[in-house]
Amino acid sequence: WPFSNIDFKRRSPMVRVAMSSVRGLIFQLFIAATCVAEEIAEESHAQFVTNLTDRNFEALVARGEGTPWAVKFYAPWCGHCKVLAPTWEELAEKLQGEVKLGKVDCTESAFLGNLFGIRGFPTLKIISEGKMYTFAGRRSLDSLQEWAQGGYKEQEAVDYPFDTPYNKWMAILTTSLTNYGIYGIGVALIGVGILFCYLDQSGEDPKSRKEMEERLKKLQEAGTEKKDQPQVQKEESKKDS
């Protein structure tokens, strides 16, 4: 060994600094390689999860006819959602051909969050043959796989929200009020007021309107006569004196 006679305890400060830098560089390379490997693995799983939005949800999911859809409703800031993400992506790869998996960012697609009544994150739902089922339980890979492969059929189903016009209009209204706040309420009230005025005028009877105008005219004439009466009395009293 060529360095067997070197006393490393007496090595110069420059050598110690150089060796420390080499160790730090090796550690950083190891961390970088680990991160790259994790990103590659995540991307390979993520390609099986479809991003669903307000615009494409109804067309892609298509009431879950033929192939069921498992959908994750989440928010980017949610810690539990971040923990679930790799499990959901791995589940998507395992269920290829059986169940399609998607995800909805409710901060970007508020309409879908309101339509499906999302109150917490993450919320997992399966849509199959025009019916909807909500997951309740431990969000492990095995539990989710069992649920998605048919376990959901043991749950009570509810109607697909897109099939109910009332739900759609309420979701649109709620989303609009959330996005535009007090301005949306003001515009809505003005619109309703204009509508009522229009309906009132369009349904008014012309004969009744004419009678009302004549009554107002008579009241104005009567008021004028009463106003002039004291002046006439004063003039008459002057003449008598």
Short mmCIF file of C-alpha atoms in Angstrom, two decimals:
data_model
loop_
_atom_site.label_atom_id
_atom_site.label_comp_id
_atom_site.label_asym_id
_atom_site.label_seq_id
_atom_site.Cartn_x
_atom_site.Cartn_y
_atom_site.Cartn_z
CA TRP A 1 0.00 0.00 0.00
CA PRO A 2 1.78 3.16 -1.17
CA PHE A 3 0.42 5.34 1.62
CA SER A 4 1.18 2.93 4.49
CA ASN A 5 4.02 5.08 5.74
CA ILE A 6 1.97 8.30 5.78
CA ASP A 7 0.86 9.53 9.15
CA PHE A 8 -2.62 10.89 8.39
CA LYS A 9 -2.85 12.36 11.86
CA ARG A 10 -0.14 14.81 10.86
CA ARG A 11 -1.45 15.61 7.40
CA SER A 12 -1.63 19.26 6.47
CA PRO A 13 -4.84 21.32 6.87
CA MET A 14 -5.10 21.58 3.09
CA VAL A 15 -5.24 17.78 2.75
CA ARG A 16 -7.94 17.56 5.43
CA VAL A 17 -10.03 20.19 3.67
CA ALA A 18 -9.64 18.43 0.31
CA MET A 19 -10.70 15.05 1.75
CA SER A 20 -13.69 16.63 3.48
CA SER A 21 -14.76 18.23 0.19
CA VAL A 22 -14.47 14.88 -1.60
CA ARG A 23 -16.65 13.18 1.02
CA GLY A 24 -19.24 15.97 0.72
CA LEU A 25 -19.25 15.69 -3.08
CA ILE A 26 -19.75 11.91 -2.93
CA PHE A 27 -22.66 12.35 -0.50
CA GLN A 28 -24.31 14.97 -2.73
CA LEU A 29 -23.94 12.72 -5.79
CA PHE A 30 -25.58 9.88 -3.87
CA ILE A 31 -28.52 12.08 -2.84
CA ALA A 32 -28.94 13.38 -6.39
CA ALA A 33 -28.91 9.87 -7.84
CA THR A 34 -31.53 8.76 -5.31
CA CYS A 35 -33.80 11.72 -6.16
CA VAL A 36 -33.49 11.06 -9.89
CA ALA A 37 -34.38 7.39 -9.39
CA GLU A 38 -37.45 8.33 -7.34
CA GLU A 39 -38.59 10.86 -9.96
CA ILE A 40 -38.24 8.29 -12.73
CA ALA A 41 -40.26 5.77 -10.71
CA GLU A 42 -42.97 8.35 -9.97
CA GLU A 43 -43.22 9.39 -13.62
CA SER A 44 -43.55 5.77 -14.71
CA HIS A 45 -46.50 5.32 -12.33
CA ALA A 46 -48.00 8.79 -12.92
CA GLN A 47 -48.53 8.15 -16.64
CA PHE A 48 -51.41 5.81 -15.73
CA VAL A 49 -53.36 8.51 -13.84
CA THR A 50 -55.49 10.91 -15.93
CA ASN A 51 -55.75 14.57 -15.00
CA LEU A 52 -59.47 15.41 -14.96
CA THR A 53 -60.76 19.00 -15.11
CA ASP A 54 -64.03 20.93 -15.38
CA ARG A 55 -63.70 20.77 -19.16
CA ASN A 56 -62.88 17.11 -19.82
CA PHE A 57 -64.40 15.21 -16.88
CA GLU A 58 -67.86 14.51 -18.26
CA ALA A 59 -66.58 13.44 -21.69
CA LEU A 60 -63.75 11.19 -20.42
CA VAL A 61 -65.51 9.53 -17.50
CA ALA A 62 -68.73 9.06 -19.52
CA ARG A 63 -70.75 7.88 -16.47
CA GLY A 64 -68.29 5.00 -15.96
CA GLU A 65 -70.04 2.92 -18.60
CA GLY A 66 -68.01 -0.05 -19.75
CA THR A 67 -64.98 0.62 -17.56
CA PRO A 68 -65.32 2.05 -14.03
CA TRP A 69 -63.43 5.19 -13.05
CA ALA A 70 -61.77 5.70 -9.66
CA VAL A 71 -61.27 9.42 -9.06
CA LYS A 72 -59.20 11.17 -6.41
CA PHE A 73 -60.35 14.67 -5.44
CA TYR A 74 -57.42 16.50 -3.85
CA ALA A 75 -55.75 19.84 -3.11
CA PRO A 76 -52.02 20.48 -3.71
CA TRP A 77 -51.52 21.85 -0.20
CA CYS A 78 -53.09 18.80 1.51
CA GLY A 79 -50.54 16.69 3.41
CA HIS A 80 -52.66 13.51 3.29
CA CYS A 81 -53.03 13.95 -0.47
CA LYS A 82 -49.26 14.09 -0.89
CA VAL A 83 -48.87 10.90 1.12
CA LEU A 84 -51.53 9.14 -0.96
CA ALA A 85 -50.11 10.26 -4.35
CA PRO A 86 -47.54 7.45 -4.89
CA THR A 87 -50.02 4.81 -3.70
CA TRP A 88 -52.67 6.09 -6.11
CA GLU A 89 -50.21 6.07 -8.99
CA GLU A 90 -49.05 2.53 -8.18
CA LEU A 91 -52.68 1.42 -7.98
CA ALA A 92 -53.30 2.88 -11.43
CA GLU A 93 -50.51 0.76 -12.88
CA LYS A 94 -51.81 -2.40 -11.20
CA LEU A 95 -55.39 -1.91 -12.40
CA GLN A 96 -54.64 -1.27 -16.07
CA GLY A 97 -57.47 -2.59 -18.20
CA GLU A 98 -59.78 -3.11 -15.20
CA VAL A 99 -60.35 0.35 -13.74
CA LYS A 100 -59.30 3.77 -15.00
CA LEU A 101 -57.82 6.11 -12.42
CA GLY A 102 -58.03 9.89 -12.46
CA LYS A 103 -57.40 12.84 -10.20
CA VAL A 104 -59.09 16.24 -9.83
CA ASP A 105 -57.30 19.28 -8.41
CA CYS A 106 -60.22 21.00 -6.66
CA THR A 107 -58.34 24.28 -6.40
CA GLU A 108 -58.29 24.44 -10.21
CA SER A 109 -61.62 22.68 -10.88
CA ALA A 110 -63.92 24.19 -8.25
CA PHE A 111 -67.03 23.31 -10.24
CA LEU A 112 -66.32 19.58 -9.92
CA GLY A 113 -65.62 19.96 -6.21
CA ASN A 114 -69.01 21.65 -5.72
CA LEU A 115 -70.85 19.23 -8.00
CA PHE A 116 -69.56 16.14 -6.19
CA GLY A 117 -70.00 17.72 -2.75
CA ILE A 118 -66.33 17.47 -1.76
CA ARG A 119 -65.89 18.59 1.85
CA GLY A 120 -62.46 17.15 2.67
CA PHE A 121 -59.26 15.95 1.00
CA PRO A 122 -58.49 13.48 -0.30
CA THR A 123 -61.91 12.12 -1.28
CA LEU A 124 -61.99 8.95 -3.38
CA LYS A 125 -64.97 7.98 -5.52
CA ILE A 126 -65.76 5.27 -8.05
CA ILE A 127 -68.14 5.96 -10.92
CA SER A 128 -69.60 2.90 -12.57
CA GLU A 129 -72.63 2.50 -14.86
CA GLY A 130 -74.11 5.86 -13.91
CA LYS A 131 -73.73 5.29 -10.16
CA MET A 132 -71.24 6.66 -7.66
CA TYR A 133 -69.54 5.15 -4.61
CA THR A 134 -67.34 6.81 -1.97
CA PHE A 135 -64.36 5.12 -0.32
CA ALA A 136 -64.23 4.91 3.46
CA GLY A 137 -61.38 3.14 5.19
CA ARG A 138 -57.64 2.84 5.43
CA ARG A 139 -55.97 4.18 2.29
CA SER A 140 -53.44 1.39 1.87
CA LEU A 141 -52.62 -0.11 -1.51
CA ASP A 142 -54.26 -3.44 -0.68
CA SER A 143 -57.46 -1.84 0.67
CA LEU A 144 -57.80 0.47 -2.32
CA GLN A 145 -57.16 -2.35 -4.78
CA GLU A 146 -59.81 -4.57 -3.15
CA TRP A 147 -62.30 -1.70 -3.20
CA ALA A 148 -61.63 -0.75 -6.82
CA GLN A 149 -61.83 -4.36 -8.05
CA GLY A 150 -65.41 -4.82 -6.89
CA GLY A 151 -65.57 -4.09 -3.17
CA TYR A 152 -67.39 -0.83 -3.91
CA LYS A 153 -70.43 -2.81 -5.10
CA GLU A 154 -71.21 -3.69 -1.50
CA GLN A 155 -71.72 0.00 -0.72
CA GLU A 156 -74.89 2.01 -1.20
CA ALA A 157 -74.80 3.76 -4.57
CA VAL A 158 -75.88 7.33 -5.28
CA ASP A 159 -76.84 8.92 -8.58
CA TYR A 160 -74.17 10.35 -10.85
CA PRO A 161 -74.28 14.15 -10.26
CA PHE A 162 -74.12 15.04 -13.95
CA ASP A 163 -77.44 13.23 -14.46
CA THR A 164 -79.28 15.70 -12.21
CA PRO A 165 -79.76 19.19 -13.76
CA TYR A 166 -80.53 20.71 -10.35
CA ASN A 167 -77.12 19.61 -9.01
CA LYS A 168 -75.37 21.06 -12.05
CA TRP A 169 -77.07 24.45 -11.75
CA MET A 170 -76.43 24.63 -8.01
CA ALA A 171 -72.76 23.80 -8.59
CA ILE A 172 -72.54 26.52 -11.25
CA LEU A 173 -74.18 29.06 -8.91
CA THR A 174 -71.95 28.12 -5.96
CA THR A 175 -68.81 28.27 -8.08
CA SER A 176 -69.80 31.66 -9.50
CA LEU A 177 -70.45 33.10 -6.05
CA THR A 178 -67.15 31.70 -4.79
CA ASN A 179 -65.22 33.16 -7.72
CA TYR A 180 -66.91 36.55 -7.91
CA GLY A 181 -68.18 37.00 -4.35
CA ILE A 182 -70.34 40.04 -3.60
CA TYR A 183 -70.08 41.26 -7.18
CA GLY A 184 -71.80 38.12 -8.40
CA ILE A 185 -74.59 38.57 -5.86
CA GLY A 186 -75.07 42.21 -6.88
CA VAL A 187 -75.24 41.37 -10.57
CA ALA A 188 -77.71 38.57 -9.85
CA LEU A 189 -79.99 40.85 -7.82
CA ILE A 190 -79.92 43.54 -10.51
CA GLY A 191 -80.77 40.94 -13.13
CA VAL A 192 -83.69 39.64 -11.08
CA GLY A 193 -84.97 43.20 -10.53
CA ILE A 194 -84.83 43.99 -14.25
CA LEU A 195 -86.63 40.75 -15.01
CA PHE A 196 -89.47 41.51 -12.58
CA CYS A 197 -89.84 45.05 -13.96
CA TYR A 198 -90.02 43.71 -17.48
CA LEU A 199 -92.60 41.09 -16.55
CA ASP A 200 -94.65 43.68 -14.68
CA GLN A 201 -94.70 46.09 -17.63
CA SER A 202 -95.26 43.42 -20.25
CA GLY A 203 -98.25 42.02 -18.36
CA GLU A 204 -99.84 45.40 -17.57
CA ASP A 205 -103.37 46.09 -18.86
CA PRO A 206 -103.42 49.29 -21.04
CA LYS A 207 -106.95 50.13 -19.84
CA SER A 208 -105.92 49.94 -16.17
CA ARG A 209 -102.92 52.12 -16.89
CA LYS A 210 -105.13 54.78 -18.52
CA GLU A 211 -107.52 54.78 -15.56
CA MET A 212 -104.61 55.19 -13.18
CA GLU A 213 -103.30 58.16 -15.16
CA GLU A 214 -106.74 59.82 -15.07
CA ARG A 215 -107.00 59.37 -11.31
CA LEU A 216 -103.56 60.91 -10.79
CA LYS A 217 -104.57 63.85 -13.00
CA LYS A 218 -107.75 64.47 -10.97
CA LEU A 219 -105.79 64.32 -7.71
CA GLN A 220 -103.33 66.88 -9.07
CA GLU A 221 -106.18 69.21 -10.13
CA ALA A 222 -107.86 68.86 -6.73
CA GLY A 223 -104.61 69.70 -5.00
CA THR A 224 -104.18 72.81 -7.17
CA GLU A 225 -107.72 74.02 -6.36
CA LYS A 226 -107.14 73.64 -2.61
CA LYS A 227 -103.89 75.54 -2.89
CA ASP A 228 -105.50 78.46 -4.73
CA GLN A 229 -108.59 78.67 -2.45
CA PRO A 230 -106.96 80.68 0.40
CA GLN A 231 -105.67 83.27 -2.07
CA VAL A 232 -109.17 83.74 -3.55
CA GLN A 233 -110.64 84.25 -0.08
CA LYS A 234 -108.08 86.95 0.71
CA GLU A 235 -108.86 88.87 -2.45
CA GLU A 236 -112.63 88.73 -1.75
CA SER A 237 -112.13 90.06 1.79
CA LYS A 238 -110.13 93.00 0.45
CA LYS A 239 -112.92 93.91 -1.96
CA ASP A 240 -115.51 93.84 0.81
CA SER A 241 -113.44 96.16 2.99
#
